[in-house]
Structures are given as structure tokens and as C-alpha cells.
Tab-separated table of C-alpha atoms in Angstrom:
chain	number	residue	atom	x	y	z
A	370	MET	CA	80.023	123.463	92.681
A	371	THR	CA	82.926	124.999	94.487
A	372	GLN	CA	83.385	125.505	98.188
A	373	PRO	CA	84.359	129.118	98.658
A	374	ILE	CA	86.190	129.965	101.809
A	375	PRO	CA	84.006	132.098	104.079
A	376	PRO	CA	84.904	135.811	104.001
A	377	SER	CA	85.738	135.629	107.711
A	378	GLN	CA	88.694	133.443	106.791
A	379	ARG	CA	90.101	135.880	104.256
A	380	PRO	CA	92.049	138.350	106.312
A	381	THR	CA	94.288	139.908	103.700
A	382	LEU	CA	94.073	141.122	100.139
A	383	LEU	CA	96.874	138.783	99.109
A	384	GLN	CA	95.163	135.792	100.650
A	385	SER	CA	91.910	136.690	98.939
A	386	ARG	CA	93.741	136.581	95.645
A	387	ALA	CA	95.071	133.115	96.461
A	388	ASP	CA	91.608	131.956	97.480
A	389	ALA	CA	90.092	133.369	94.318
A	390	GLU	CA	92.671	131.517	92.249
A	391	LEU	CA	92.040	128.269	94.149
A	392	ASP	CA	88.322	128.701	93.513
A	393	ARG	CA	89.049	129.184	89.823
A	394	LEU	CA	91.176	126.006	89.715
A	395	ARG	CA	88.359	124.074	91.377
A	396	GLU	CA	85.816	125.454	88.904
A	397	MET	CA	88.003	124.513	85.948
A	398	LEU	CA	88.512	121.012	87.277
A	399	LEU	CA	84.786	120.524	87.704
A	400	GLU	CA	84.175	121.897	84.234
A	401	MET	CA	86.675	119.406	82.802
A	402	ALA	CA	85.175	116.614	84.870
A	403	GLY	CA	81.635	117.381	83.730
A	404	GLN	CA	82.744	117.387	80.106
A	405	ALA	CA	84.647	114.110	80.493
A	406	GLU	CA	81.660	112.437	82.149
A	407	GLU	CA	79.434	113.578	79.303
A	408	LEU	CA	81.988	112.332	76.777
A	409	VAL	CA	82.017	108.828	78.254
A	410	ARG	CA	78.220	108.823	78.330
A	411	LEU	CA	78.113	109.918	74.678
A	412	ALA	CA	80.647	107.277	73.655
A	413	MET	CA	78.701	104.522	75.434
A	414	THR	CA	75.401	105.643	73.893
A	415	GLY	CA	77.089	105.610	70.482
A	416	LEU	CA	78.316	102.069	71.163
A	417	ALA	CA	74.867	100.877	72.245
A	418	ASP	CA	73.267	102.441	69.163
A	419	ARG	CA	76.106	101.399	66.797
A	420	ASP	CA	76.094	105.068	65.831
A	421	ALA	CA	79.338	105.917	64.019
A	422	SER	CA	78.383	109.592	63.712
A	423	ARG	CA	78.986	110.082	67.439
A	424	SER	CA	82.709	109.506	66.927
A	425	LYS	CA	83.284	112.951	65.465
A	426	GLN	CA	81.157	114.564	68.155
A	427	VAL	CA	83.174	112.859	70.883
A	428	ARG	CA	86.497	113.834	69.340
A	429	ARG	CA	85.450	117.466	69.002
A	430	ALA	CA	84.318	117.588	72.604
A	431	ASP	CA	87.617	116.049	73.697
A	432	ASP	CA	89.465	119.006	72.183
A	433	GLY	CA	87.690	121.209	74.737
A	434	ILE	CA	88.984	119.064	77.612
A	435	ASP	CA	92.508	119.142	76.184
A	436	ALA	CA	92.406	122.941	76.016
A	437	LEU	CA	91.217	123.138	79.611
A	438	GLU	CA	94.032	120.838	80.716
A	439	VAL	CA	96.635	123.081	79.081
A	440	GLU	CA	95.108	126.133	80.752
A	441	MET	CA	95.028	124.262	84.070
A	442	ASP	CA	98.736	123.410	83.797
A	443	GLU	CA	99.589	127.053	83.163
A	444	ARG	CA	97.448	128.301	86.031
A	445	VAL	CA	98.814	125.751	88.481
A	446	LEU	CA	102.390	126.611	87.526
A	447	GLU	CA	101.650	130.296	88.011
A	448	PHE	CA	99.925	129.630	91.323
A	449	LEU	CA	102.867	127.597	92.613
A	450	ALA	CA	105.330	130.291	91.550
A	451	LEU	CA	103.402	133.262	92.890
A	452	GLN	CA	101.504	131.971	95.905
A	453	ARG	CA	103.834	129.189	97.088
A	454	PRO	CA	101.045	127.209	98.707
A	455	VAL	CA	101.652	124.946	101.697
A	456	ALA	CA	99.671	122.489	103.815
A	457	GLY	CA	96.047	121.996	102.680
A	458	ASP	CA	96.407	124.486	99.818
A	459	LEU	CA	99.437	122.619	98.521
A	460	ARG	CA	97.621	119.294	98.649
A	461	LEU	CA	94.645	120.831	96.845
A	462	VAL	CA	96.810	122.192	94.031
A	463	PHE	CA	98.713	118.902	93.780
A	464	VAL	CA	95.519	116.874	93.603
A	465	THR	CA	93.914	119.311	91.157
A	466	LEU	CA	96.846	118.970	88.785
A	467	LYS	CA	96.828	115.174	88.990
A	468	ALA	CA	93.059	114.926	88.658
A	469	SER	CA	93.101	117.234	85.640
A	470	ASN	CA	95.611	114.922	83.982
A	471	ASP	CA	93.449	111.898	84.844
A	472	ILE	CA	90.339	113.594	83.475
A	473	GLU	CA	92.124	114.468	80.257
A	474	ARG	CA	93.081	110.784	79.899
A	475	ILE	CA	89.452	109.797	80.517
A	476	GLY	CA	88.511	112.009	77.565
A	477	ASP	CA	91.082	110.221	75.431
A	478	HIS	CA	89.667	106.822	76.392
A	479	ALA	CA	86.167	108.023	75.494
A	480	VAL	CA	87.549	109.013	72.083
A	481	ASN	CA	89.100	105.545	71.712
A	482	ILE	CA	85.699	103.983	72.451
A	483	ALA	CA	84.053	106.243	69.890
A	484	LYS	CA	86.642	105.293	67.283
A	485	ALA	CA	86.180	101.589	68.028
A	486	THR	CA	82.408	102.112	67.726
A	487	LYS	CA	82.896	103.536	64.247
A	488	ARG	CA	84.805	100.415	63.239
A	489	ILE	CA	82.343	98.093	65.016
A	490	ALA	CA	79.490	99.673	63.063
A	491	SER	CA	81.114	98.527	59.813
A	492	HIS	CA	81.104	94.867	60.922
A	493	PRO	CA	78.263	92.422	61.553
A	494	PRO	CA	76.806	93.140	64.980
A	495	LEU	CA	77.922	91.048	67.919
A	496	PRO	CA	75.196	89.551	70.084
A	497	ASP	CA	74.299	91.984	72.822
A	498	ILE	CA	76.706	91.653	75.776
A	499	LEU	CA	75.007	92.925	78.914
A	500	GLU	CA	78.290	93.053	80.789
A	501	VAL	CA	79.594	95.788	78.461
A	502	ARG	CA	76.599	97.946	79.282
A	503	GLU	CA	76.985	97.201	82.966
A	504	MET	CA	80.670	98.082	82.747
A	505	GLY	CA	79.814	101.413	81.132
A	506	ASP	CA	77.229	102.158	83.819
A	507	GLN	CA	79.678	101.136	86.522
A	508	VAL	CA	82.568	103.365	85.360
A	509	LEU	CA	80.193	106.285	84.837
A	510	ALA	CA	78.893	105.826	88.389
A	511	MET	CA	82.472	105.589	89.692
A	512	LEU	CA	83.448	108.721	87.808
A	513	GLY	CA	80.454	110.642	89.122
A	514	ASP	CA	81.078	109.444	92.665
A	515	ALA	CA	84.809	110.243	92.487
A	516	LEU	CA	84.058	113.771	91.327
A	517	GLY	CA	81.350	114.190	93.960
A	518	ALA	CA	83.797	112.982	96.581
A	519	LEU	CA	86.342	115.487	95.309
A	520	VAL	CA	83.874	118.353	95.599
A	521	ASN	CA	82.725	117.349	99.076
A	522	ARG	CA	86.045	115.890	100.258
A	523	ASP	CA	84.028	112.820	101.127
A	524	THR	CA	86.527	110.074	101.904
A	525	ALA	CA	83.830	107.470	102.591
A	526	VAL	CA	82.478	107.790	99.031
A	527	ALA	CA	86.046	107.927	97.694
A	528	ARG	CA	86.833	104.616	99.375
A	529	GLN	CA	83.658	103.111	97.888
A	530	VAL	CA	84.905	104.128	94.442
A	531	VAL	CA	88.245	102.435	95.092
A	532	ALA	CA	86.437	99.272	96.167
A	533	ALA	CA	84.099	99.386	93.143
A	534	ASP	CA	87.012	99.092	90.735
A	535	GLU	CA	87.215	95.357	91.459
A	536	ARG	CA	83.783	94.892	89.920
A	537	VAL	CA	84.969	96.655	86.767
A	538	ASP	CA	87.940	94.305	86.542
A	539	ASP	CA	85.627	91.308	87.005
A	540	LEU	CA	83.343	92.577	84.249
A	541	ARG	CA	86.277	93.063	81.898
A	542	ARG	CA	87.342	89.467	82.433
A	543	SER	CA	83.763	88.290	81.803
A	544	VAL	CA	83.500	90.271	78.575
A	545	PHE	CA	86.842	88.882	77.419
A	546	ARG	CA	85.602	85.338	77.925
A	547	ILE	CA	82.282	86.016	76.208
A	548	VAL	CA	83.846	87.770	73.228
A	549	VAL	CA	86.481	85.085	72.772
A	550	SER	CA	83.787	82.415	72.827
A	551	TYR	CA	81.883	84.299	70.077
A	552	MET	CA	85.056	84.673	68.045
A	553	LEU	CA	85.761	80.948	68.319
A	554	GLU	CA	82.216	80.098	67.238
A	555	GLN	CA	81.944	82.538	64.362
A	556	PRO	CA	84.900	83.937	62.380
A	557	ARG	CA	82.729	86.926	61.357
A	558	TYR	CA	82.782	87.996	64.980
A	559	ILE	CA	86.571	88.179	65.071
A	560	SER	CA	86.910	91.782	63.864
A	561	PRO	CA	84.053	93.270	65.925
A	562	GLY	CA	85.129	91.068	68.841
A	563	LEU	CA	88.643	92.528	68.791
A	564	GLU	CA	87.159	96.018	68.710
A	565	MET	CA	84.905	95.172	71.663
A	566	ILE	CA	87.941	94.012	73.615
A	567	LEU	CA	89.483	97.426	72.919
A	568	VAL	CA	86.305	99.086	74.189
A	569	VAL	CA	86.340	97.234	77.492
A	570	GLN	CA	90.052	97.865	77.934
A	571	ASN	CA	89.331	101.565	77.603
A	572	LEU	CA	86.425	101.291	80.025
A	573	GLU	CA	88.666	99.523	82.499
A	574	ARG	CA	91.231	102.326	82.221
A	575	ILE	CA	88.486	104.891	82.865
A	576	GLY	CA	87.638	102.936	86.007
A	577	ASP	CA	91.303	103.024	87.020
A	578	LEU	CA	91.472	106.782	86.474
A	579	ALA	CA	88.290	107.334	88.493
A	580	THR	CA	89.957	105.251	91.212
A	581	ASN	CA	93.053	107.486	91.017
A	582	ILE	CA	90.872	110.543	91.575
A	583	ALA	CA	89.166	108.853	94.524
A	584	GLU	CA	92.533	107.956	96.054
A	585	ASP	CA	93.627	111.560	95.627
A	586	VAL	CA	90.498	112.692	97.494
A	587	VAL	CA	91.661	110.671	100.512
A	588	PHE	CA	95.120	112.233	100.214
A	589	LEU	CA	93.585	115.689	99.962
A	590	ALA	CA	91.387	115.221	103.010
A	591	GLU	CA	93.623	113.109	105.221
A	592	GLY	CA	97.118	113.800	103.916
A	593	LYS	CA	97.890	110.117	103.465
A	594	SER	CA	98.223	108.045	100.347
A	595	ILE	CA	96.126	104.905	99.934
A	596	LYS	CA	97.573	104.121	96.537
A	597	HIS	CA	98.851	100.586	96.102
A	598	ALA	CA	97.470	99.662	99.531
A	599	LYS	CA	94.846	97.045	100.086
A	600	LEU	CA	91.714	98.462	101.672
A	601	GLY	CA	92.146	96.094	104.609
A	602	ASP	CA	95.566	97.596	105.405
A	603	GLY	CA	94.152	100.500	107.272
A	604	ALA	CA	93.500	102.440	104.090
B	965	MET	CA	134.172	111.823	123.536
B	966	THR	CA	131.189	112.576	121.332
B	967	PRO	CA	127.919	111.685	123.021
B	968	PRO	CA	125.806	109.067	121.257
B	969	ALA	CA	123.592	110.362	118.454
B	970	SER	CA	120.525	109.113	120.320
B	971	VAL	CA	121.031	111.783	123.012
B	972	PRO	CA	119.547	115.058	121.767
B	973	VAL	CA	122.023	117.931	121.709
B	974	LEU	CA	119.509	120.228	123.308
B	975	SER	CA	116.176	119.623	124.915
B	976	ALA	CA	113.576	121.677	126.716
B	977	GLU	CA	111.306	120.121	129.309
B	978	GLY	CA	108.296	122.030	130.544
B	979	LEU	CA	110.071	125.264	129.713
B	980	SER	CA	108.230	128.451	130.655
B	981	VAL	CA	109.577	131.986	130.461
B	982	SER	CA	108.028	135.225	131.604
B	983	PHE	CA	109.192	138.819	131.524
B	984	ASP	CA	107.921	140.942	134.418
B	985	GLY	CA	105.110	138.453	134.930
B	986	ARG	CA	104.080	138.357	131.273
B	987	THR	CA	104.261	134.855	129.837
B	988	ALA	CA	106.460	134.540	126.749
B	989	LEU	CA	106.800	130.758	126.657
B	990	SER	CA	104.482	128.261	128.239
B	991	ASN	CA	105.413	124.691	129.131
B	992	VAL	CA	107.454	123.984	126.008
B	993	SER	CA	109.037	120.557	125.606
B	994	LEU	CA	111.071	119.518	122.589
B	995	GLU	CA	114.286	117.759	121.618
B	996	LEU	CA	116.817	118.937	119.047
B	997	PRO	CA	118.630	116.061	117.356
B	998	ARG	CA	122.355	116.266	116.688
B	999	GLY	CA	123.606	117.656	113.393
B	1000	ARG	CA	120.196	118.706	112.133
B	1001	ILE	CA	118.731	122.039	111.151
B	1002	VAL	CA	115.681	123.026	113.177
B	1003	SER	CA	113.482	126.011	112.333
B	1004	ILE	CA	111.299	127.826	114.797
B	1005	ILE	CA	108.416	129.616	113.125
B	1006	GLY	CA	105.412	131.552	114.338
B	1007	PRO	CA	103.843	134.999	114.345
B	1008	SER	CA	105.530	138.022	115.894
B	1009	GLY	CA	105.617	137.758	119.666
B	1010	CYS	CA	104.999	134.003	119.659
B	1011	GLY	CA	108.186	133.287	121.613
B	1012	LYS	CA	110.599	132.300	118.828
B	1013	THR	CA	113.452	134.496	119.974
B	1014	THR	CA	112.721	133.780	123.647
B	1015	LEU	CA	113.013	130.039	123.014
B	1016	LEU	CA	116.208	130.541	121.037
B	1017	ARG	CA	117.705	132.648	123.824
B	1018	CYS	CA	116.802	129.990	126.411
B	1019	PHE	CA	119.193	127.657	124.632
B	1020	ASN	CA	122.238	129.727	125.543
B	1021	ARG	CA	120.973	131.423	128.683
B	1022	MET	CA	120.683	134.849	127.132
B	1023	ASN	CA	117.291	135.564	128.647
B	1024	GLU	CA	118.856	135.819	132.068
B	1025	LEU	CA	120.610	138.954	130.854
B	1026	VAL	CA	117.170	140.555	130.642
B	1027	GLU	CA	115.889	142.179	133.796
B	1028	GLY	CA	112.585	140.751	135.010
B	1029	ALA	CA	113.065	137.479	133.115
B	1030	HIS	CA	112.002	134.322	134.902
B	1031	THR	CA	112.675	130.845	133.534
B	1032	ALA	CA	111.076	127.648	134.810
B	1033	GLY	CA	111.450	124.076	133.606
B	1034	ALA	CA	114.624	122.516	132.276
B	1035	VAL	CA	116.959	122.995	129.338
B	1036	ARG	CA	119.447	120.192	128.793
B	1037	PHE	CA	122.608	120.358	126.708
B	1038	GLU	CA	124.145	116.955	125.966
B	1039	GLY	CA	121.894	115.651	128.726
B	1040	PHE	CA	123.156	118.045	131.392
B	1041	ASP	CA	121.114	120.798	133.036
B	1042	LEU	CA	122.164	124.002	131.286
B	1043	TYR	CA	120.837	126.113	134.140
B	1044	ALA	CA	122.553	124.234	136.999
B	1045	ALA	CA	124.260	126.522	139.506
B	1046	HIS	CA	127.789	125.380	138.652
B	1047	VAL	CA	127.410	125.943	134.889
B	1048	ASP	CA	129.320	128.959	133.534
B	1049	PRO	CA	127.012	130.920	131.172
B	1050	VAL	CA	130.012	132.240	129.236
B	1051	GLU	CA	131.129	128.684	128.472
B	1052	VAL	CA	127.529	127.881	127.523
B	1053	ARG	CA	127.573	130.722	124.993
B	1054	ARG	CA	130.874	129.473	123.578
B	1055	GLN	CA	129.477	126.009	122.959
B	1056	ILE	CA	126.106	127.307	121.841
B	1057	GLY	CA	126.840	130.286	119.626
B	1058	MET	CA	124.383	132.850	118.374
B	1059	VAL	CA	124.015	134.863	115.182
B	1060	PHE	CA	121.667	137.830	115.251
B	1061	GLN	CA	119.286	139.466	112.837
B	1062	GLN	CA	121.565	142.412	112.082
B	1063	PRO	CA	125.197	141.599	111.314
B	1064	THR	CA	127.231	142.690	114.317
B	1065	PRO	CA	130.895	142.792	113.320
B	1066	PHE	CA	133.288	144.466	115.744
B	1067	PRO	CA	134.884	147.697	114.509
B	1068	LYS	CA	138.067	145.794	113.830
B	1069	SER	CA	139.690	144.082	110.870
B	1070	VAL	CA	138.229	140.986	109.252
B	1071	PHE	CA	141.041	138.920	110.782
B	1072	ASP	CA	140.619	140.336	114.272
B	1073	ASN	CA	136.883	139.729	114.206
B	1074	VAL	CA	137.408	136.034	113.617
B	1075	ALA	CA	140.431	135.820	115.945
B	1076	PHE	CA	138.649	137.628	118.763
B	1077	GLY	CA	136.975	134.608	120.344
B	1078	PRO	CA	139.936	132.212	120.114
B	1079	ARG	CA	142.266	134.886	121.553
B	1080	ALA	CA	139.875	135.613	124.421
B	1081	SER	CA	139.690	131.914	125.252
B	1082	GLY	CA	143.480	131.521	125.175
B	1083	PHE	CA	143.825	129.689	121.877
B	1084	LYS	CA	147.394	128.425	121.535
B	1085	GLY	CA	147.419	126.940	118.034
B	1086	ASP	CA	147.967	128.452	114.588
B	1087	LEU	CA	145.585	131.392	114.616
B	1088	HIS	CA	146.043	132.144	110.900
B	1089	ALA	CA	145.173	128.580	109.995
B	1090	LEU	CA	142.097	128.718	112.229
B	1091	VAL	CA	140.943	132.020	110.706
B	1092	GLU	CA	141.356	130.613	107.199
B	1093	GLU	CA	139.527	127.423	108.185
B	1094	VAL	CA	136.463	129.129	109.609
B	1095	LEU	CA	136.325	131.810	106.919
B	1096	SER	CA	136.400	128.964	104.376
B	1097	SER	CA	133.642	127.160	106.272
B	1098	ALA	CA	131.626	130.360	106.139
B	1099	GLY	CA	132.217	130.607	102.385
B	1100	LEU	CA	133.937	133.957	102.824
B	1101	TRP	CA	137.619	133.102	102.403
B	1102	PRO	CA	137.888	133.630	98.613
B	1103	GLU	CA	136.310	137.076	99.016
B	1104	VAL	CA	138.458	138.344	101.892
B	1105	ALA	CA	141.721	136.382	101.704
B	1106	ALA	CA	143.542	139.297	100.101
B	1107	GLU	CA	142.257	141.884	102.575
B	1108	LEU	CA	142.165	140.314	105.990
B	1109	ASP	CA	143.341	143.605	107.480
B	1110	ALA	CA	140.496	145.587	105.931
B	1111	PRO	CA	137.866	146.853	108.351
B	1112	ALA	CA	135.007	144.397	108.752
B	1113	LEU	CA	132.518	147.239	108.569
B	1114	ALA	CA	133.588	147.841	104.966
B	1115	LEU	CA	132.152	144.473	103.921
B	1116	SER	CA	128.664	144.170	102.412
B	1117	ALA	CA	125.809	143.252	104.763
B	1118	GLY	CA	125.759	139.676	103.495
B	1119	GLN	CA	129.534	139.359	103.919
B	1120	GLN	CA	129.279	140.852	107.403
B	1121	GLN	CA	126.702	138.239	108.358
B	1122	ARG	CA	128.905	135.434	107.056
B	1123	LEU	CA	131.793	136.992	108.977
B	1124	CYS	CA	129.661	136.878	112.131
B	1125	ILE	CA	128.958	133.212	111.467
B	1126	ALA	CA	132.688	132.611	110.962
B	1127	ARG	CA	133.375	134.446	114.216
B	1128	THR	CA	130.913	132.175	115.985
B	1129	LEU	CA	132.418	129.061	114.412
B	1130	ALA	CA	135.944	130.151	115.456
B	1131	VAL	CA	135.311	129.128	119.068
B	1132	LYS	CA	134.210	125.660	117.935
B	1133	PRO	CA	130.635	125.572	119.172
B	1134	SER	CA	128.493	122.477	118.707
B	1135	VAL	CA	125.250	124.389	118.291
B	1136	LEU	CA	124.555	127.501	116.251
B	1137	LEU	CA	121.496	129.571	117.128
B	1138	MET	CA	120.368	131.986	114.429
B	1139	ASP	CA	117.772	134.661	115.058
B	1140	GLU	CA	116.297	135.830	111.747
B	1141	PRO	CA	119.776	135.648	110.192
B	1142	THR	CA	118.746	136.814	106.720
B	1143	SER	CA	115.933	139.256	107.384
B	1144	ALA	CA	118.264	142.205	106.740
B	1145	LEU	CA	119.732	140.712	103.567
B	1146	ASP	CA	118.840	140.740	99.873
B	1147	PRO	CA	117.874	137.488	98.088
B	1148	THR	CA	121.405	136.800	96.801
B	1149	ALA	CA	123.014	137.283	100.198
B	1150	THR	CA	120.186	135.236	101.740
B	1151	ALA	CA	120.848	132.387	99.326
B	1152	ARG	CA	124.528	132.395	100.297
B	1153	ILE	CA	123.723	132.257	103.990
B	1154	GLU	CA	121.265	129.428	103.382
B	1155	ALA	CA	123.878	127.524	101.374
B	1156	LEU	CA	126.312	128.093	104.217
B	1157	VAL	CA	123.854	126.866	106.835
B	1158	HIS	CA	123.151	123.804	104.715
B	1159	SER	CA	126.885	123.071	104.484
B	1160	LEU	CA	127.166	123.267	108.289
B	1161	LYS	CA	124.527	120.598	108.733
B	1162	GLY	CA	125.943	117.407	110.176
B	1163	THR	CA	128.913	119.143	111.786
B	1164	TYR	CA	126.783	121.550	113.776
B	1165	THR	CA	123.262	121.547	115.081
B	1166	VAL	CA	121.606	124.701	113.770
B	1167	VAL	CA	118.488	126.294	115.209
B	1168	ILE	CA	116.944	129.120	113.193
B	1169	ALA	CA	114.154	131.401	114.301
B	1170	THR	CA	112.629	132.781	111.130
B	1171	HIS	CA	109.635	134.652	109.791
B	1172	ASP	CA	110.454	133.386	106.335
B	1173	LEU	CA	108.335	130.258	105.934
B	1174	GLN	CA	109.964	129.365	102.645
B	1175	GLN	CA	113.346	129.553	104.313
B	1176	ALA	CA	112.187	127.164	107.018
B	1177	ALA	CA	110.791	124.855	104.343
B	1178	ARG	CA	113.946	125.018	102.216
B	1179	LEU	CA	116.491	124.639	104.964
B	1180	SER	CA	115.333	122.721	107.956
B	1181	ASP	CA	114.920	119.062	108.796
B	1182	LEU	CA	112.527	119.807	111.632
B	1183	THR	CA	110.203	122.702	112.247
B	1184	ALA	CA	108.608	123.921	115.455
B	1185	PHE	CA	105.537	126.137	115.278
B	1186	LEU	CA	104.978	128.437	118.236
B	1187	ASP	CA	101.868	130.485	118.823
B	1188	GLY	CA	101.211	132.663	121.845
B	1189	GLY	CA	104.081	131.051	123.733
B	1190	ASP	CA	102.748	127.520	123.116
B	1191	LEU	CA	104.549	124.906	121.092
B	1192	VAL	CA	101.680	124.000	118.807
B	1193	GLU	CA	103.421	121.514	116.577
B	1194	TYR	CA	106.924	120.139	116.116
B	1195	GLY	CA	108.012	117.561	113.585
B	1196	PRO	CA	109.615	116.839	110.232
B	1197	THR	CA	109.491	119.939	108.042
B	1198	GLU	CA	107.981	118.090	105.090
B	1199	THR	CA	105.107	116.860	107.253
B	1200	LEU	CA	104.468	120.254	108.800
B	1201	PHE	CA	104.371	121.966	105.418
B	1202	THR	CA	102.297	119.373	103.600
B	1203	ASN	CA	100.047	117.877	106.232
B	1204	PRO	CA	100.111	119.753	109.546
B	1205	ARG	CA	98.244	118.022	112.356
B	1206	ASP	CA	96.996	121.101	114.150
B	1207	PRO	CA	94.481	123.493	112.547
B	1208	ARG	CA	96.385	126.414	114.093
B	1209	THR	CA	99.468	125.410	112.125
B	1210	GLU	CA	97.414	125.090	108.941
B	1211	SER	CA	95.913	128.551	109.502
B	1212	TYR	CA	99.290	130.153	110.101
B	1213	LEU	CA	101.038	128.485	107.171
B	1214	THR	CA	98.265	129.336	104.724
B	1215	GLY	CA	97.969	132.861	106.061
B	1216	ARG	CA	94.341	132.521	107.104
B	1217	ALA	CA	93.072	134.017	110.328
B	1218	ARG	CA	91.410	131.733	112.810
């Protein structure tokens, strides 16, 4: 899902090469993003099913994202050195590099969830906590929306993602309270409860990283940073 | 007395220039702040050199040139009837694309301007001072009597800058000053220009976008004689306001 520049806007051979390379960077980013989204989905399914076997699958898939990130770094460095982009091209390359780093971190958090799932599966099951599932659905939706906004340079959707992060934070606090109450009631819930707290911390970080990507979309499209600004402050 | 920093050194107000009826600049207004480096960029024929030459009245040397609007230097009308264009060109010096040393010695090239304007001080000290400012002194100190034309192209260009500085201008206009130089000589000129910042106001017309990005505090983008965009260089190169600027900087046709 890339947005190639129309041929009418490619006047020179050199520029076509730059455009082709930008297209390639976009494709790689979307490939990474798709893999990371799938990884989070896999990790959350594994958690819901208490399926420890998913852990290995998630870790293996994360290696693919890591490899893409390394390749992305090399390509971006080469592009900066050879094409010296400015203006919109420069912002695109800058955002691509940052988003690729964020996506790689999302993969790592999915791996952390998968590892915690493996440990959770060896303990007595906690009562079902709906908020954990809702949190997983919420960060997956945020991730999908952030990536969609990146593809379409849709700042309205990007701002919705930024706003949605508050709900994730609220859910994390709720899960904390619920898990702690279980742990106080039943000592056997202490170990799985601690692991569940790790899971929601990782989910919250995924939400933060999706928010970073959404904020970068606004920077890409409008050239202004909305990081660390409250939405009511004109952001 | 030095004018307050709030008064721009140079400003153009509704400046239009035509040559034999053909418009070269159209209604350009901008202010050049004191002690800063300003780049003028744009495609060939956009009016870069014409604008630069307006700032020291060099266009009037061209037959068929017609200038309308105002150019102010330290707040005063540069084109007023009583203003001496020769004095204007002393205070607002110019360095050209090709190094243009006189067929004289290194020393005489630098001393030429001060001598012509009746300089009464220590000429040797002045020559050393400006050659040092131009970063050329260590290279030529031992051979000040050598012909200037024997210097390398990069050294010749720095000599021309020194020659311009010798008459103590407050503004330095540079028209593609490194386009005839190799990367090493270019880097030296850029380092020199950077070192002049603060003491002099420097205006550079350049095709080299990276040079404009590296060197200048402010950048003006001209297209077809229009001032399309003018502002802080970092803003222009990262987030230009006008789509024409974006198209030019990224090399895409409109």
C-alpha cells in the first residue's frame, strides 16, 4: 500500500531513482508494520488460550522484524548520503526511520507478552479479566489506525489514535487494581498476577508506540510536532 | 554610530526590475537582518543575480535596465539622487562567480581599494588583517609580491573576498562564489563566510541548495522573478509553506 508519485512528477532520471527508493522505504515500513501487528495479535491469542507454544512462534517472527529494521537503517543512511532529501522527502525519511524503530520495539513487546504467557501457563489460571482483552483489542486497533494514517497521511485518524491512548492507560490502571485484589485474596494468584501486570505494561507500551507513530504522521503531513502537547493546545 | 540591530541592513520594498521591458524581478519585498547570512536560491533566470545586483546598484550599469520600488540601506533610500553609487559599492561589496584578481601582486590586489579611497593608515597591517580574515594569510605571507594570477582558483577567490573586505564594507554580496571551485576550495570559502557572520551581513546567490542549507540563517526562494518564500533556512528546508518551494527543493516539476 504505497503511494507512488505520478510519472508526471518525475522529471529526471535522478529524481526517479530517489522516488523509487522512497517507495521501497515505504514498502519496507509497511511490511514491518504488518508483521508487528500480526505478532501482537498472535501474542494476545496465545495469552487468551494460555498457549505456551506460541511463544517460540512469536520470537521467530520477531527476528524477521529485527532484520527488516537493520536493512531499513542501512537504506535510510544510504538515502540520506546519496539523495540528500529536503522538505517533504526529508520529513518522510525521518518519520520512516523513527516509525521503523517504534515498530521494532512493538515486536519486542509482543515477544515479552509471549514469554509472560509461557510462564502464566505454568501457574494456576487467573480469573478471566475482560479489561486485558479489551486492552489488547484497543492497542491493536490503535496500531492499525496509526499505520493506516501513515499510509494515507490522515491526520484526523492520527489524532484519534493519540486521544485513544488515554483509554489504554485507564485500562492498565483497572487491570492493576483487579490483579492486586486477586493477589491479596489468593496467594496462588501472586505469580500469575505479577506476570499479568507485565503483560499489561507491555500492552501499554505498544499503545505508546502506536501513539508515537500517529504523532509522527501529523509531523509528516503538517510539519509540526504534537508530541508532549495536550490535544486542546492547538495540536 | 552603529544603527540599532532592529533596523534591517538592507531591505527591498515592492522592488521590480526589467531589462528592455522584460521583467526580471516582480514586486519583491524582503528585509535582510544585520550580521546574518542570507541565501537566495531559485532556478536559472529566476532573478537571483538581478536581486543581488539591486543591492549595490549594479543593474543600472546595464543598458535597458529599469528599476522600480525601493531599496533601503540602513534605512536610507539607496537609489536617492544624491547617493554616490561608488560609495554604495564600497559599503556593499560584491564577489563574483569567477575569481577576478587584478593582474597585480597579491599585496597590490588587497591594497588597491584602500589606496583608491585615500587610506592613510598602516597599509601593511590592513593587508595582513584582511588576508587573515579571508583565511589566506598563512598561505601568502611569504609571497605577497607574487602575482595574484599565480594563485589557485580557490586562493584567488579568497583573495577577491579579502580585496572586498579591505574597504571595510558592511555587506558582502556573493554571486555563486564557489561554482567554479572544487569541493575543498568550496569548503574553505564556506568556512570563511561562516567566520564573517556577525561582523558582516552576507548575501549569497547560489544554485547549490546544500550550500544554502549549510551556510545561511535565512533563505529566499525566487521563481520567475517572484519572491515565493523567505524565512529561516531550517524551516524552508524542512517544512516549506509554498508548494512551489517544495517542488523546487525536491527537484520535482510542477
